[in-house]
XYZ file of N, CA and C in Angstrom:
726
model
N 29.762 4.073 -6.805
C 31.054 3.313 -6.362
C 32.056 3.144 -7.709
N 33.082 2.415 -7.438
C 33.916 1.988 -8.286
C 33.467 1.150 -9.192
N 33.060 0.786 -10.289
C 32.834 -0.387 -10.962
C 33.777 -1.160 -11.451
N 34.634 -0.436 -12.050
C 35.745 -1.124 -13.222
C 36.756 0.104 -12.965
N 37.955 -0.340 -13.621
C 38.999 0.555 -14.235
C 39.270 0.118 -15.401
N 39.487 1.099 -16.248
C 39.855 0.999 -17.727
C 41.192 0.131 -17.790
N 42.231 0.418 -16.859
C 43.558 -0.065 -17.208
C 43.840 -1.091 -16.924
N 43.236 -2.039 -16.715
C 43.095 -3.438 -16.190
C 43.083 -4.358 -16.960
N 43.075 -3.791 -18.480
C 43.755 -4.464 -20.012
C 44.016 -3.779 -20.802
N 44.880 -2.589 -20.519
C 45.553 -1.237 -20.983
C 46.650 -1.473 -20.877
N 47.688 -1.836 -21.708
C 49.384 -1.631 -21.635
C 49.850 -0.418 -22.409
N 51.046 -0.554 -22.310
C 51.680 0.527 -22.198
C 53.241 -0.085 -23.333
N 53.570 -0.381 -24.405
C 55.041 -0.857 -24.555
C 54.835 -2.403 -23.548
N 53.743 -2.960 -23.968
C 53.268 -4.545 -23.566
C 53.602 -4.499 -22.065
N 53.379 -3.373 -21.311
C 53.564 -3.826 -20.224
C 52.575 -2.992 -19.844
N 51.955 -3.483 -18.000
C 50.200 -2.709 -17.700
C 50.800 -1.372 -17.341
N 49.636 -0.756 -17.781
C 49.666 0.884 -17.452
C 49.987 0.968 -16.211
N 50.898 2.294 -15.943
C 51.170 2.898 -15.206
C 50.273 4.235 -14.452
N 49.293 4.198 -14.224
C 48.135 5.481 -14.719
C 49.621 7.037 -14.233
N 50.727 6.899 -13.309
C 51.030 8.233 -13.671
C 52.231 8.514 -15.086
N 51.979 7.346 -16.219
C 53.113 7.293 -17.346
C 51.869 7.749 -18.288
N 50.555 8.205 -18.166
C 49.191 8.424 -18.824
C 48.451 9.565 -18.393
N 47.770 9.419 -19.570
C 46.484 10.786 -19.756
C 45.132 9.840 -19.714
N 44.492 10.297 -19.038
C 42.549 9.848 -19.697
C 42.363 11.061 -20.047
N 41.409 10.791 -21.604
C 40.879 11.875 -21.483
C 39.093 10.760 -22.237
N 38.129 11.995 -21.395
C 36.582 11.660 -21.814
C 36.350 11.864 -22.906
N 36.109 11.133 -24.464
C 35.982 11.909 -25.869
C 34.774 11.713 -26.185
N 33.872 10.947 -25.731
C 32.312 10.494 -25.793
C 31.878 10.394 -23.974
N 31.177 11.635 -23.540
C 30.586 11.302 -22.027
C 29.226 10.891 -22.129
N 29.091 10.632 -20.883
C 27.760 10.111 -20.408
C 27.427 10.298 -19.171
N 26.008 10.975 -18.825
C 26.113 11.719 -17.960
C 25.551 10.843 -16.673
N 26.097 9.816 -16.868
C 25.612 8.513 -15.955
C 27.064 7.683 -15.104
N 27.892 8.220 -16.161
C 29.283 7.605 -15.601
C 30.365 8.721 -15.236
N 31.255 8.362 -14.718
C 32.006 9.184 -14.113
C 33.741 8.697 -14.562
N 34.645 8.712 -15.192
C 35.822 8.309 -15.721
C 36.649 9.223 -14.627
N 37.242 8.727 -13.624
C 38.403 8.843 -12.945
C 40.110 9.201 -13.325
N 40.816 9.823 -12.698
C 41.798 9.827 -13.633
C 42.530 8.551 -13.052
N 42.170 7.997 -11.866
C 43.599 6.748 -11.804
C 42.574 5.842 -12.283
N 41.519 5.869 -13.731
C 40.776 4.730 -14.326
C 39.993 3.993 -13.879
N 39.521 4.690 -12.853
C 37.839 3.976 -12.186
C 37.038 4.474 -12.990
N 35.943 3.703 -12.682
C 34.752 4.453 -13.337
C 33.611 4.204 -12.201
N 32.621 5.298 -12.081
C 31.683 5.538 -11.106
C 30.567 5.343 -11.762
N 29.243 4.493 -11.473
C 28.020 4.928 -11.839
C 27.144 5.767 -10.947
N 26.803 6.734 -11.364
C 25.971 7.589 -10.374
C 24.504 6.949 -9.532
N 24.771 6.923 -8.167
C 23.301 6.836 -7.948
C 22.131 6.987 -8.163
N 21.002 6.111 -8.374
C 20.322 6.588 -8.802
C 20.186 6.172 -10.583
N 21.083 5.523 -10.813
C 20.931 5.527 -12.412
C 20.044 4.431 -12.598
N 19.137 4.540 -13.882
C 17.889 3.587 -13.982
C 18.625 2.301 -14.975
N 17.744 1.354 -14.760
C 18.628 0.112 -15.588
C 18.939 0.453 -16.972
N 19.715 -0.019 -17.765
C 20.195 0.220 -19.203
C 21.483 -0.007 -19.432
N 21.934 0.273 -20.911
C 23.121 -0.269 -21.309
C 23.758 1.288 -21.257
N 25.001 1.885 -20.505
C 26.142 2.996 -20.670
C 26.878 2.764 -21.169
N 27.435 3.486 -21.878
C 28.848 3.717 -22.741
C 29.612 5.242 -22.594
N 30.644 4.665 -22.339
C 31.422 5.797 -22.486
C 32.839 5.853 -23.094
N 33.111 6.901 -24.271
C 34.689 6.210 -24.947
C 35.474 7.601 -24.455
N 36.299 6.737 -24.022
C 37.728 7.529 -23.436
C 38.905 7.140 -24.150
N 39.581 8.345 -24.083
C 41.640 8.320 -24.704
C 41.943 8.218 -23.784
N 43.621 7.057 -23.777
C 44.696 7.116 -23.174
C 45.589 7.422 -23.504
N 46.513 8.456 -23.341
C 47.819 9.040 -24.171
C 48.999 8.630 -23.181
N 50.080 9.023 -23.829
C 51.042 8.382 -23.273
C 51.919 10.045 -22.701
N 52.494 10.333 -21.133
C 52.384 11.531 -21.132
C 54.101 12.129 -21.785
N 54.934 11.177 -22.080
C 56.239 11.107 -22.410
C 55.925 11.671 -24.248
N 55.118 10.389 -24.699
C 54.555 10.763 -26.145
C 53.228 11.239 -26.235
N 52.827 12.391 -25.956
C 51.261 13.270 -25.932
C 50.530 12.431 -27.787
N 51.450 12.101 -28.426
C 50.625 11.793 -30.026
C 50.242 10.386 -29.773
N 50.936 9.692 -28.552
C 50.884 8.373 -28.876
C 49.359 7.926 -28.097
N 48.523 7.625 -28.451
C 47.454 7.587 -27.979
C 46.271 6.541 -28.429
N 45.151 5.852 -27.709
C 44.266 4.584 -28.047
C 42.813 5.100 -27.817
N 42.562 4.828 -28.708
C 40.828 4.934 -28.041
C 39.938 3.613 -27.556
N 39.165 3.907 -26.364
C 38.480 2.613 -26.404
C 37.164 2.823 -26.003
N 36.212 2.245 -25.785
C 34.922 2.060 -25.137
C 34.613 1.715 -23.635
N 34.178 2.037 -23.066
C 33.884 1.194 -21.866
C 32.371 1.237 -21.570
N 31.792 0.161 -21.629
C 30.338 -0.373 -21.513
C 30.068 -0.758 -20.237
N 28.756 -0.028 -19.431
C 28.178 -0.986 -18.040
C 26.857 -1.049 -18.550
N 26.795 -2.431 -17.731
C 25.287 -2.391 -17.822
C 24.643 -2.536 -16.394
N 23.557 -1.933 -16.359
C 22.758 -1.688 -14.872
C 21.268 -2.466 -14.741
N 21.576 -3.689 -13.796
C 20.588 -4.609 -14.259
C 19.120 -4.071 -13.156
N 18.071 -4.510 -13.833
C 16.912 -4.200 -12.927
C 16.504 -4.553 -11.422
N 16.610 -3.891 -10.316
C 16.743 -4.315 -9.297
C 15.695 -5.048 -9.033
N 15.761 -6.068 -8.064
C 15.259 -7.238 -8.039
C 14.144 -6.963 -6.727
N 12.813 -6.985 -7.386
C 11.955 -6.890 -5.885
C 11.139 -8.350 -5.736
N 10.672 -8.330 -4.504
C 10.091 -9.413 -3.893
C 9.196 -8.510 -3.072
N 8.437 -9.735 -2.591
C 6.876 -9.792 -1.619
C 6.752 -10.696 -0.932
N 7.413 -10.151 0.573
C 7.024 -11.959 1.178
C 6.095 -12.200 1.773
N 4.966 -11.270 1.552
C 3.366 -11.774 1.916
C 2.328 -11.082 0.626
N 1.891 -11.623 -0.547
C 2.130 -10.999 -0.988
C -0.046 -11.367 -0.677
N -0.402 -12.023 -0.135
C -1.700 -11.985 0.255
C -2.163 -11.388 1.878
N -2.784 -9.934 2.238
C -2.569 -9.755 3.511
C -4.240 -9.967 3.587
N -4.648 -9.876 5.333
C -6.057 -10.399 5.595
C -6.274 -9.455 6.727
N -7.455 -9.004 6.710
C -7.703 -7.857 7.767
C -9.409 -8.522 8.072
N -9.740 -8.144 9.782
C -11.036 -8.156 9.543
C -11.549 -7.109 10.593
N -12.206 -5.946 10.034
C -12.800 -5.153 10.506
C -14.299 -5.131 10.960
N -14.447 -4.175 12.026
C -16.268 -4.027 12.177
C -16.771 -2.981 11.327
N -17.757 -2.918 11.351
C -17.906 -2.067 9.807
C -18.355 -0.498 9.947
N -18.054 -0.238 11.380
C -17.946 1.284 11.993
C -16.364 1.762 11.930
N -15.183 0.996 11.387
C -14.105 1.153 11.340
C -13.680 1.964 10.414
N -12.922 2.794 10.600
C -12.640 4.021 8.936
C -11.286 3.727 8.870
N -9.879 3.784 9.830
C -8.566 3.237 9.192
C -8.421 1.888 10.046
N -7.334 1.193 9.259
C -7.226 -0.048 9.951
C -5.618 -0.024 9.066
N -4.768 -1.065 10.643
C -3.256 -1.117 9.997
C -3.099 -2.316 9.011
N -2.789 -2.085 7.711
C -2.320 -2.737 6.633
C -1.561 -2.365 6.080
N -0.061 -2.574 5.867
C 1.414 -1.989 4.734
C 1.485 -2.585 4.178
N 1.017 -2.777 2.863
C 1.717 -3.612 2.217
C 3.403 -3.561 1.781
N 3.793 -2.344 1.879
C 5.073 -2.157 1.791
C 6.038 -2.782 2.693
N 5.625 -2.893 4.194
C 6.265 -3.727 4.937
C 7.167 -4.884 4.049
N 6.011 -5.267 3.502
C 6.612 -6.791 2.943
C 7.335 -6.882 2.108
N 7.362 -5.782 0.963
C 8.180 -5.570 -0.194
C 9.363 -4.906 0.125
N 10.634 -5.397 -0.542
C 12.136 -5.522 -0.544
C 12.304 -5.474 -1.924
N 13.556 -4.288 -2.169
C 14.408 -4.009 -3.184
C 15.954 -4.332 -3.154
N 16.372 -5.371 -3.654
C 17.607 -6.175 -3.766
C 17.654 -6.824 -2.479
N 16.635 -7.182 -1.596
C 16.840 -7.934 -0.514
C 16.744 -6.157 0.703
N 16.383 -5.435 0.226
C 16.257 -4.464 1.361
C 15.458 -3.547 1.698
N 14.601 -3.490 2.558
C 13.327 -2.931 2.817
C 13.122 -1.440 1.929
N 11.726 -0.988 1.469
C 11.339 -0.499 1.034
C 10.993 0.838 1.333
N 11.641 2.101 0.801
C 11.919 3.140 1.109
C 10.772 3.642 0.574
N 9.405 4.695 1.326
C 8.392 4.964 0.601
C 8.307 5.885 -0.809
N 9.319 7.254 -0.030
C 10.103 7.804 -1.450
C 10.492 7.417 -2.503
N 10.764 6.044 -2.618
C 11.046 5.482 -3.840
C 10.424 4.595 -4.508
N 9.057 4.690 -3.945
C 8.319 3.977 -4.785
C 6.780 4.377 -4.778
N 5.784 3.810 -5.907
C 4.823 4.073 -5.886
C 4.051 3.219 -5.092
N 2.412 3.655 -5.191
C 1.653 2.158 -4.639
C 0.308 2.584 -5.212
N -0.871 1.727 -5.623
C -1.951 2.409 -5.972
C -2.328 1.001 -6.132
N -3.870 0.797 -6.157
C -4.946 -0.329 -5.775
C -5.251 -0.182 -7.520
N -5.067 -1.424 -8.191
C -5.357 -1.615 -9.507
C -6.672 -2.450 -9.983
N -7.536 -3.385 -8.803
C -8.625 -4.161 -9.459
C -9.219 -4.224 -7.749
N -10.562 -4.611 -7.746
C -11.246 -4.645 -6.485
C -11.513 -3.577 -6.323
N -11.320 -1.981 -6.863
C -12.064 -0.815 -6.505
C -12.839 -0.935 -5.882
N -13.155 -0.179 -4.978
C -14.632 0.540 -4.350
C -14.344 1.520 -3.968
N -15.215 2.579 -4.058
C -15.542 4.011 -3.518
C -15.117 4.512 -2.683
N -15.671 3.040 -1.552
C -15.197 3.524 -0.215
C -14.537 3.062 0.455
N -13.179 2.784 -0.363
C -11.914 2.248 0.202
C -10.945 2.688 -0.689
N -10.173 3.149 0.204
C -8.569 4.246 -0.406
C -7.503 3.991 -0.061
N -6.407 3.486 -0.700
C -5.307 3.238 -0.212
C -4.282 4.546 -0.531
N -3.604 4.802 0.490
C -2.695 6.438 0.413
C -1.588 6.199 0.092
N -0.838 7.210 -0.611
C 0.630 6.881 -0.705
C 1.711 6.311 0.264
N 1.146 6.088 1.542
C 1.976 5.416 2.426
C 1.682 4.364 3.087
N 0.922 3.471 2.048
C 0.732 2.671 2.284
C -0.683 1.836 3.431
N -1.289 3.192 4.162
C -2.270 3.319 4.928
C -3.717 2.915 3.994
N -4.692 1.666 4.687
C -5.995 1.746 3.978
C -7.129 2.515 4.633
N -8.000 3.424 3.834
C -8.582 3.898 4.660
C -10.487 3.581 4.329
N -11.290 3.216 5.274
C -12.038 2.978 4.683
C -13.723 3.561 5.322
N -14.455 4.300 4.045
C -15.796 5.167 4.891
C -16.224 4.294 5.717
N -16.942 5.424 6.083
C -17.903 4.618 7.422
C -19.201 4.285 6.942
N -19.496 3.252 7.205
C -20.651 2.370 6.916
C -20.943 1.064 5.727
N -19.445 0.738 5.695
C -19.009 -0.164 4.454
C -19.907 -1.119 4.667
N -20.783 -2.003 4.000
C -21.614 -3.264 4.034
C -20.672 -4.734 4.474
N -21.611 -4.927 4.878
C -20.949 -5.800 5.982
C -20.452 -7.034 4.299
N -19.285 -8.083 4.365
C -18.924 -8.339 3.214
C -17.574 -8.768 3.313
N -17.040 -9.370 2.132
C -15.569 -9.465 1.962
C -15.115 -8.496 0.805
N -13.872 -8.053 0.808
C -13.560 -7.305 -0.186
C -12.152 -7.188 -0.523
N -11.716 -7.817 -1.966
C -10.636 -8.164 -2.261
C -10.026 -6.988 -3.154
N -8.676 -6.677 -3.113
C -8.678 -5.346 -3.370
C -6.584 -6.336 -4.215
N -6.353 -6.030 -5.098
C -5.166 -6.026 -5.887
C -4.663 -4.812 -6.025
N -3.547 -4.745 -5.300
C -2.637 -3.749 -5.451
C -1.087 -4.095 -6.144
N -0.716 -2.689 -6.585
C 0.963 -2.441 -7.030
C 1.481 -1.349 -6.709
N 3.006 -2.318 -6.333
C 3.926 -1.522 -5.933
C 4.920 -1.188 -7.138
N 5.509 0.276 -7.170
C 6.456 0.091 -8.421
C 7.569 1.002 -7.943
N 8.558 0.887 -8.625
C 10.000 1.729 -8.537
C 9.635 2.883 -9.047
N 9.810 3.853 -8.408
C 9.930 5.031 -9.363
C 11.247 5.226 -10.157
N 12.706 4.756 -9.925
C 13.209 4.999 -10.940
C 13.486 4.510 -12.252
N 12.636 3.299 -12.143
C 12.407 2.026 -12.762
C 10.595 1.680 -13.452
N 10.248 2.374 -13.495
C 8.430 2.364 -13.468
C 7.798 1.070 -13.874
N 8.609 0.297 -14.415
C 8.093 -1.076 -15.271
C 8.361 -2.288 -14.170
N 9.566 -1.881 -13.460
C 9.862 -2.723 -12.186
C 8.803 -2.546 -11.293
N 7.697 -3.670 -11.111
C 6.268 -3.892 -10.163
C 6.567 -4.846 -9.551
N 5.647 -5.034 -8.547
C 5.174 -6.530 -8.042
C 3.753 -5.947 -7.562
N 3.120 -7.164 -7.141
C 1.900 -6.801 -6.643
C 1.187 -7.727 -5.813
N 0.377 -7.654 -5.292
C -0.432 -8.326 -3.939
C -1.605 -8.261 -3.895
N -2.256 -8.952 -2.704
C -3.405 -9.104 -2.597
C -3.938 -8.507 -1.074
N -5.291 -7.331 -0.750
C -5.632 -7.164 0.943
C -6.822 -7.457 0.630
N -7.206 -8.847 1.392
C -8.536 -8.856 1.710
C -8.897 -8.408 2.656
N -10.192 -7.517 3.031
C -10.921 -6.724 4.217
C -12.000 -7.536 4.328
N -12.030 -8.485 5.347
C -14.029 -9.034 5.800
C -14.210 -7.783 6.553
N -15.584 -7.260 6.560
C -16.252 -6.047 7.558
C -17.146 -7.081 7.707
N -17.443 -7.106 9.112
C -18.714 -7.825 9.971
C -19.219 -6.662 11.147
N -19.923 -6.777 11.366
C -20.676 -6.454 12.166
C -20.766 -6.889 13.579
N -20.782 -6.266 15.020
C -20.171 -6.932 16.148
C -21.131 -6.198 16.906
N -21.907 -4.752 16.408
C -22.512 -3.870 17.379
C -24.187 -3.964 17.341
N -24.442 -4.387 18.561
C -25.832 -4.324 18.773
C -26.609 -3.006 18.530
N -27.526 -2.885 17.975
C -28.703 -1.874 17.837
C -29.042 -0.906 18.774
N -29.484 0.295 18.992
C -29.632 1.251 20.436
C -30.635 1.650 20.008
N -31.439 1.492 20.889
C -33.017 2.580 21.188
C -32.699 3.794 21.229
N -32.744 4.654 20.309
C -32.936 5.903 20.616
C -34.107 6.634 21.340
N -35.191 5.847 20.952
C -36.628 6.385 21.864
C -37.733 4.759 22.053
N -37.729 5.204 23.124
C -39.149 4.197 23.443
C -40.589 4.746 23.941
N -41.571 4.470 23.576
C -42.306 5.282 24.301
C -42.662 5.524 25.500
N -43.366 6.734 26.043
C -43.540 6.458 27.355
C -44.965 6.513 27.785
N -44.630 5.839 29.206
C -45.777 4.617 29.654
C -47.145 5.952 29.837
N -48.384 4.985 29.683
C -49.535 5.772 29.733
C -50.766 5.159 30.264
N -51.430 5.861 30.378
C -52.774 5.420 31.613
C -53.784 5.589 30.777
N -54.851 4.543 30.443
C -55.944 5.394 29.261
C -57.050 4.826 30.073
N -58.177 5.201 29.703
C -59.290 4.564 30.138
C -59.813 2.691 29.669
N -60.620 2.299 30.559
C -60.834 0.994 29.766
C -61.603 0.992 28.528
N -62.517 1.789 28.049
C -63.101 1.978 26.635
C -62.182 2.593 25.466
N -61.292 2.671 26.255
C -60.327 3.455 24.866
C -59.654 2.202 24.485
N -58.795 1.981 22.891
C -58.258 1.261 22.401
C -56.909 1.334 23.057
N -56.120 0.146 22.944
C -54.961 0.115 23.168
C -54.286 0.642 21.828
N -53.237 2.017 22.022
C -52.566 1.997 20.738
C -50.733 2.403 21.534
N -50.013 1.617 21.037
C -48.562 1.848 21.418
C -47.726 2.790 20.506
N -47.071 3.853 20.872
C -46.248 4.482 19.903
C -45.272 3.357 19.460
N -44.988 3.253 18.427
C -43.609 2.759 18.025
C -42.550 2.935 18.323
N -41.513 2.192 18.714
C -40.036 2.338 19.375
C -38.997 2.926 18.377
N -37.984 3.429 18.138
C -36.904 3.950 17.720
C -35.639 3.027 17.925
N -34.994 2.193 16.590
C -33.600 1.580 17.187
C -32.871 2.042 15.826
N -31.456 1.953 16.072
C -30.335 2.781 15.093
C -29.524 1.329 15.007
N -28.678 1.451 13.795
C -27.422 0.167 14.082
C -26.643 1.395 12.915
N -25.451 1.100 13.717
C -24.276 1.538 12.821
C -24.007 0.903 11.585
N -24.442 -0.294 11.164
C -24.160 -1.195 9.521
C -24.955 -1.298 9.625
N -26.248 -1.264 9.532
C -27.265 -1.709 8.705
C -28.757 -1.432 9.202
N -29.672 -1.798 8.585
C -31.299 -1.611 9.502
C -31.626 -1.930 9.935
N -32.774 -1.888 10.762
C -33.138 -2.511 12.127
C -34.442 -2.658 12.125
N -34.458 -4.436 12.255
C -35.905 -5.019 12.251
C -36.602 -4.792 13.335
N -37.857 -4.536 13.808
C -38.041 -4.234 15.600
C -39.462 -5.089 15.287
N -39.679 -6.036 16.477
C -40.228 -7.049 16.595
C -40.742 -6.931 18.514
N -41.908 -6.954 18.698
C -42.260 -7.212 19.589
C -43.193 -8.107 21.045
N -43.098 -8.046 22.042
C -44.322 -8.989 22.520
C -44.933 -8.450 23.825
N -46.036 -8.760 24.183
C -47.018 -8.135 25.038
C -47.242 -8.933 25.737
N -47.274 -8.840 27.049
C -47.936 -9.619 28.449
C -48.681 -8.406 29.203
N -49.614 -9.291 29.319
C -51.033 -8.558 30.071
C -51.227 -8.989 31.453
N -51.046 -8.488 32.252
C -51.494 -8.490 34.148
C -52.681 -8.057 34.258
N -53.594 -8.964 34.552
C -54.601 -7.943 35.214
C -54.982 -7.316 36.052
N -55.480 -6.289 36.252
C -55.850 -5.312 37.561
C -56.770 -6.448 38.609
N -56.664 -5.276 40.081
C -57.933 -5.847 41.104
C -58.897 -5.345 40.964
N -59.241 -4.318 39.535
C -60.423 -3.969 39.435
C -61.103 -4.533 38.296
N -62.152 -5.037 37.851
C -62.731 -5.297 36.836
C -62.277 -4.353 35.851
N -61.865 -4.813 34.572
C -61.704 -4.000 33.264
C -60.303 -3.646 33.532
N -59.648 -3.550 34.448
C -58.361 -2.837 34.612
C -57.060 -3.912 34.308
N -56.144 -3.154 33.931
C -54.611 -4.346 33.651
C -53.787 -3.426 32.762
N -52.738 -4.308 32.889
C -51.260 -3.174 32.509
C -50.941 -4.451 31.627
N -50.340 -3.533 30.070
C -49.938 -4.405 28.854
C -48.370 -3.914 28.726
N -47.718 -4.696 29.380
C -46.241 -4.106 29.001
C -45.669 -4.863 27.642
N -45.315 -3.899 26.500
C -44.618 -4.560 25.595
C -43.061 -4.633 25.507
N -42.718 -5.606 25.407
C -41.694 -5.444 25.079
C -40.820 -5.424 23.612
N -40.000 -4.690 23.498
C -39.385 -4.313 21.886
C -37.880 -5.389 21.658
N -38.054 -5.323 20.809
C -36.204 -6.073 20.047
C -35.754 -6.168 18.987
N -34.971 -4.996 18.839
C -33.946 -4.747 17.564
C -33.188 -5.835 17.446
N -33.090 -6.065 15.757
C -32.400 -6.767 15.458
C -31.647 -5.976 13.832
N -30.581 -6.497 13.937
C -29.585 -5.410 12.222
C -29.547 -6.897 11.359
N -29.278 -6.549 10.282
C -28.695 -7.558 9.597
C -28.274 -8.459 9.903
N -27.132 -8.479 10.715
C -26.402 -9.491 11.048
C -26.963 -10.657 12.170
N -28.000 -10.037 12.762
C -28.360 -10.950 13.491
C -28.266 -10.479 15.031
N -27.767 -9.032 15.533
C -27.483 -8.747 16.466
C -28.863 -8.302 16.705
């Protein structure tokens, strides 16, 4: 957009310049600035922060040799980045692999929402090989992440001005709410009274941790001497007490 007009403080014969009476000539151009014939100066969109100068010459149309030279200088300021929620918290179960948390949704540049194509996002601390943050801001978890708290420090930087960055934290609480599952139980069997009582082991699995197996036996005497029924009840318990 038009930032300023070089005719604002230029005069011809001590009278404000009439653009129709003069010609503007760019002497030393600048790739980020455009000097228009009406004296206005445009800064090209996408210009990084910095100071940009353009040297121009203004000449009287009636007397072409009557010229003066000047420099226009424009400072492009660093866009203001802000994070309205620098601390994000999510609780997931240990078998979750992707969950919804996008730090970009709380970051603004000059009070405007961030466009993903304008910034980069990465983890800079608390990095875990089982946790990744993709370039869209989605967090991905490898299956079986141990129960616990994981605090990640992320950074969002403007592509146009790579040093213009902002940081925040994502705290992930991994919990285990799933009960273990019995994959196999011994089949009932009948033995002679003089045989030793041997139970085959049960097998149980859990999505989040190892499983501890315990059991209790209840014996009910039969109607015949020496006969009985022994019932073993298995309990599978994971590391979180499920």
